[in-house]
Tab-separated table of C-alpha atoms in Angstrom:
chain	number	residue	atom	x	y	z
A	1	MET	CA	-0.021	-96.399	129.947
A	2	ASN	CA	-0.986	-94.161	133.216
A	3	LEU	CA	0.053	-90.641	131.653
A	4	GLN	CA	-0.870	-88.851	135.191
A	5	LYS	CA	1.783	-91.290	136.858
A	6	ILE	CA	4.465	-90.653	134.247
A	7	TYR	CA	4.047	-86.941	134.425
A	8	SER	CA	3.991	-87.089	138.351
A	9	ASP	CA	7.201	-89.152	138.533
A	10	LEU	CA	9.065	-86.715	136.290
A	11	LEU	CA	7.680	-83.830	138.300
A	12	SER	CA	8.718	-85.641	141.487
A	13	ASN	CA	12.202	-86.329	140.414
A	14	ILE	CA	12.781	-82.710	139.159
A	15	GLY	CA	12.004	-81.330	142.488
A	16	PHE	CA	8.072	-80.097	142.247
A	17	SER	CA	5.692	-80.637	145.381
A	18	ALA	CA	2.857	-83.057	145.480
A	19	ASN	CA	0.535	-79.805	145.360
A	20	GLU	CA	2.433	-78.315	142.283
A	21	ILE	CA	2.321	-81.971	140.234
A	22	GLN	CA	-1.644	-81.704	140.959
A	23	GLN	CA	-2.083	-78.308	139.777
A	24	ASN	CA	-0.160	-78.510	136.823
A	25	TRP	CA	-1.199	-82.296	135.414
A	26	ASN	CA	-5.011	-80.303	135.719
A	27	ASN	CA	-3.910	-77.425	133.676
A	28	LEU	CA	-1.917	-79.979	131.569
A	29	GLU	CA	-5.015	-82.619	130.858
A	30	LYS	CA	-7.689	-79.585	130.838
A	31	ALA	CA	-5.247	-77.974	127.604
A	32	TYR	CA	-5.076	-81.589	125.799
A	33	SER	CA	-8.336	-82.689	126.571
A	34	LYS	CA	-10.029	-79.787	124.654
A	35	LYS	CA	-13.211	-80.419	122.311
A	36	SER	CA	-11.474	-78.872	119.442
A	37	ARG	CA	-8.284	-81.459	119.993
A	38	HIS	CA	-9.228	-84.608	117.761
A	39	TYR	CA	-5.396	-85.503	117.295
A	40	HIS	CA	-3.219	-83.064	119.325
A	41	ASN	CA	-4.544	-84.557	122.912
A	42	LEU	CA	-3.554	-87.040	125.250
A	43	THR	CA	-3.413	-90.222	123.163
A	44	HIS	CA	-1.202	-88.166	120.712
A	45	LEU	CA	1.050	-87.757	123.920
A	46	LYS	CA	0.930	-91.316	124.884
A	47	GLU	CA	2.082	-92.383	121.565
A	48	MET	CA	4.749	-90.516	121.701
A	49	ILE	CA	5.656	-91.577	125.770
A	50	GLU	CA	5.639	-95.071	123.988
A	51	SER	CA	8.690	-94.211	121.555
A	52	PHE	CA	10.398	-92.401	124.330
A	53	GLU	CA	10.067	-95.345	126.498
A	54	THR	CA	11.061	-97.565	124.194
A	55	TYR	CA	14.573	-95.377	122.629
A	56	ARG	CA	14.946	-93.670	126.649
A	57	ASP	CA	18.473	-95.078	126.717
A	58	GLN	CA	19.373	-92.968	123.540
A	59	LEU	CA	18.848	-90.173	124.878
A	60	GLN	CA	21.331	-88.047	127.002
A	61	ASN	CA	19.072	-85.729	128.587
A	62	PRO	CA	16.025	-88.096	129.092
A	63	ASP	CA	13.800	-85.784	131.579
A	64	GLU	CA	14.201	-82.723	129.268
A	65	ILE	CA	12.900	-84.572	126.365
A	66	LEU	CA	10.320	-86.361	128.289
A	67	PHE	CA	9.120	-82.815	129.745
A	68	SER	CA	8.887	-81.614	126.099
A	69	ILE	CA	6.814	-84.412	125.038
A	70	PHE	CA	4.044	-82.675	127.374
A	71	TYR	CA	4.453	-79.345	126.885
A	72	HIS	CA	4.851	-79.646	122.899
A	73	ASP	CA	1.297	-79.147	121.973
A	74	PHE	CA	0.081	-77.314	125.325
A	75	VAL	CA	-0.938	-74.307	123.061
A	76	TYR	CA	-2.740	-75.616	120.064
A	77	SER	CA	-5.005	-73.704	117.777
A	78	SER	CA	-5.196	-74.623	113.765
A	79	SER	CA	-5.433	-70.876	112.797
A	80	LYS	CA	-2.244	-69.764	114.490
A	81	LYS	CA	1.997	-70.128	113.577
A	82	ASP	CA	2.953	-69.688	116.962
A	83	ASN	CA	1.646	-72.512	118.956
A	84	GLU	CA	5.373	-74.465	119.589
A	85	LEU	CA	6.808	-71.124	120.308
A	86	LYS	CA	3.756	-70.114	122.856
A	87	SER	CA	4.050	-73.805	123.980
A	88	ALA	CA	7.840	-73.830	124.752
A	89	LYS	CA	7.340	-70.471	126.516
A	90	TYR	CA	4.430	-71.806	128.640
A	91	ALA	CA	6.575	-74.959	129.264
A	92	LEU	CA	9.445	-72.896	130.952
A	93	ALA	CA	7.206	-70.793	132.802
A	94	VAL	CA	6.102	-73.918	134.920
A	95	LEU	CA	9.632	-74.643	135.817
A	96	PRO	CA	11.242	-73.040	138.921
A	97	LYS	CA	14.334	-70.855	138.188
A	98	ASN	CA	16.762	-72.929	140.305
A	99	LEU	CA	15.732	-76.151	138.692
A	100	ASP	CA	18.867	-78.449	137.165
A	101	LEU	CA	17.421	-79.021	134.197
A	102	ASN	CA	18.734	-77.539	130.569
A	103	LYS	CA	15.982	-75.440	130.053
A	104	GLN	CA	17.570	-74.038	126.351
A	105	LEU	CA	17.170	-77.567	125.322
A	106	ILE	CA	13.175	-77.906	126.259
A	107	PHE	CA	12.736	-74.675	124.784
A	108	ASP	CA	14.982	-75.474	121.458
A	109	ALA	CA	13.155	-78.811	121.523
A	110	ILE	CA	9.702	-78.125	121.605
A	111	CYS	CA	10.278	-74.703	119.057
A	112	ALA	CA	11.681	-78.072	116.578
A	113	THR	CA	8.352	-79.594	116.569
A	114	GLN	CA	7.291	-76.780	114.054
A	115	GLN	CA	9.263	-77.576	111.161
A	116	HIS	CA	10.535	-80.960	112.062
A	117	GLN	CA	13.929	-80.307	110.136
A	118	GLN	CA	17.602	-81.788	111.271
A	119	ASN	CA	18.816	-80.338	114.271
A	120	ALA	CA	22.479	-80.570	115.405
A	121	ILE	CA	21.229	-81.623	119.211
A	122	GLU	CA	20.746	-85.532	118.669
A	123	ASP	CA	18.054	-85.292	121.222
A	124	ILE	CA	15.793	-83.296	119.254
A	125	ASN	CA	15.923	-85.142	116.401
A	126	TRP	CA	14.697	-87.883	118.864
A	127	LEU	CA	11.534	-85.522	119.779
A	128	ILE	CA	11.026	-85.045	116.448
A	129	ASP	CA	10.562	-88.515	115.006
A	130	PHE	CA	8.406	-89.478	118.203
A	131	ASP	CA	6.339	-87.178	116.808
A	132	LEU	CA	6.326	-87.851	113.298
A	133	LYS	CA	6.088	-91.532	113.849
A	134	ILE	CA	2.197	-91.520	113.234
A	135	LEU	CA	2.672	-90.419	109.259
A	136	ALA	CA	4.052	-94.420	109.152
A	137	LYS	CA	0.924	-96.241	110.564
A	138	ASP	CA	-0.938	-98.635	108.512
A	139	TRP	CA	-2.760	-96.713	106.264
A	140	GLU	CA	-6.481	-97.533	108.506
A	141	ASP	CA	-4.810	-95.903	111.565
A	142	TYR	CA	-2.780	-93.187	108.962
A	143	LYS	CA	-6.527	-92.361	107.777
A	144	ILE	CA	-8.150	-91.846	110.774
A	145	TYR	CA	-4.717	-89.385	111.526
A	146	PHE	CA	-5.567	-87.011	108.414
A	147	GLU	CA	-9.196	-87.629	109.355
A	148	GLN	CA	-8.694	-85.938	112.757
A	149	ILE	CA	-6.328	-83.278	111.307
A	150	ARG	CA	-8.947	-82.450	109.116
A	151	LYS	CA	-11.522	-82.246	112.019
A	152	GLU	CA	-9.116	-79.801	113.944
A	153	TYR	CA	-9.005	-77.695	110.807
A	154	ARG	CA	-12.826	-77.581	110.189
A	155	ILE	CA	-13.071	-73.777	110.330
A	156	TYR	CA	-11.314	-73.872	106.869
A	157	PRO	CA	-13.381	-74.908	103.574
A	158	ASP	CA	-11.860	-77.689	101.234
A	159	PHE	CA	-10.910	-74.924	98.791
A	160	LEU	CA	-8.717	-73.645	101.371
A	161	TYR	CA	-7.888	-76.771	103.114
A	162	LYS	CA	-6.772	-79.209	100.571
A	163	PRO	CA	-4.193	-77.420	98.636
A	164	GLY	CA	-3.080	-75.973	102.239
A	165	ARG	CA	-2.642	-79.383	103.621
A	166	ALA	CA	-1.442	-80.912	100.131
A	167	LYS	CA	1.781	-78.203	100.023
A	168	ALA	CA	2.429	-79.098	104.082
A	169	LEU	CA	2.491	-82.526	102.914
A	170	LYS	CA	4.990	-82.025	99.884
A	171	HIS	CA	6.911	-80.405	102.075
A	172	PHE	CA	7.889	-83.597	103.870
A	173	LEU	CA	8.393	-85.533	100.581
A	174	GLU	CA	10.776	-82.776	99.534
A	175	ASN	CA	13.114	-83.195	101.955
A	176	GLU	CA	16.185	-85.812	101.803
A	177	PHE	CA	14.316	-87.723	104.754
A	178	ILE	CA	11.389	-87.318	106.927
A	179	PHE	CA	12.760	-88.875	110.013
A	180	GLN	CA	15.795	-87.402	111.401
A	181	THR	CA	17.124	-90.622	113.508
A	182	ASP	CA	18.923	-93.704	111.456
A	183	GLU	CA	17.043	-95.842	113.544
A	184	PHE	CA	13.468	-94.226	112.716
A	185	ARG	CA	14.860	-93.710	108.810
A	186	ASN	CA	15.557	-97.477	108.455
A	187	LEU	CA	11.734	-98.311	110.399
A	188	TYR	CA	9.503	-96.084	108.530
A	189	GLU	CA	10.742	-93.476	106.010
A	190	GLU	CA	9.546	-95.734	103.150
A	191	LYS	CA	5.907	-96.161	104.897
A	192	ALA	CA	5.718	-92.975	105.739
A	193	ARG	CA	6.319	-91.508	102.106
A	194	ALA	CA	3.405	-93.970	100.747
A	195	ASN	CA	1.368	-93.061	103.296
A	196	ILE	CA	2.224	-88.910	102.312
A	197	GLU	CA	1.697	-89.723	98.431
A	198	LYS	CA	-1.551	-91.409	99.113
A	199	GLU	CA	-3.077	-88.639	101.208
A	200	ILE	CA	-1.990	-86.005	98.532
A	201	ALA	CA	-3.349	-88.188	95.606
A	202	LEU	CA	-6.624	-87.842	98.008
A	203	LEU	CA	-6.599	-84.262	98.362
A	204	THR	CA	-5.680	-83.385	94.464
């Protein structure tokens, strides 16, 4: 998958010039390629976009959701709690004022990737599910994922990290569903819950 081409085509369709596209891509690539990003990086974007391309026809506003995917983790610091809000604000700042895009949808969609809760807007539910699909990987891949997350939180010692991670994972299990669309629930809910339970057991 050529991430830069997908990004460039999207911005070109929206109405950006070639120079603007190149500059914005450079900024995006730099943000997602920081050494501190072991999981929230360009590979994560690629996996989300694979899901997006599979389910694009289900979306009312595919351009807005694709744009949201590219920017949803633009700002990422494991010690901060406002990454999504800052990423959403940055995403809107990239867009020219007179653009024919639903900016509110983009802002709300990116912010929704913080809590991963059911949303009244179905497009946002799809975005949430694209973001969480990693939870339903085969165990060996899931293990790589949670090891990458641990590296991102390496500033925290185990006695802080483990209960915090376990609490966050239990929150998923306490919800009626992890995934917000019927499609993803049918395909991935059972596997995701099994993975999460297994990881919690390793943490406690």
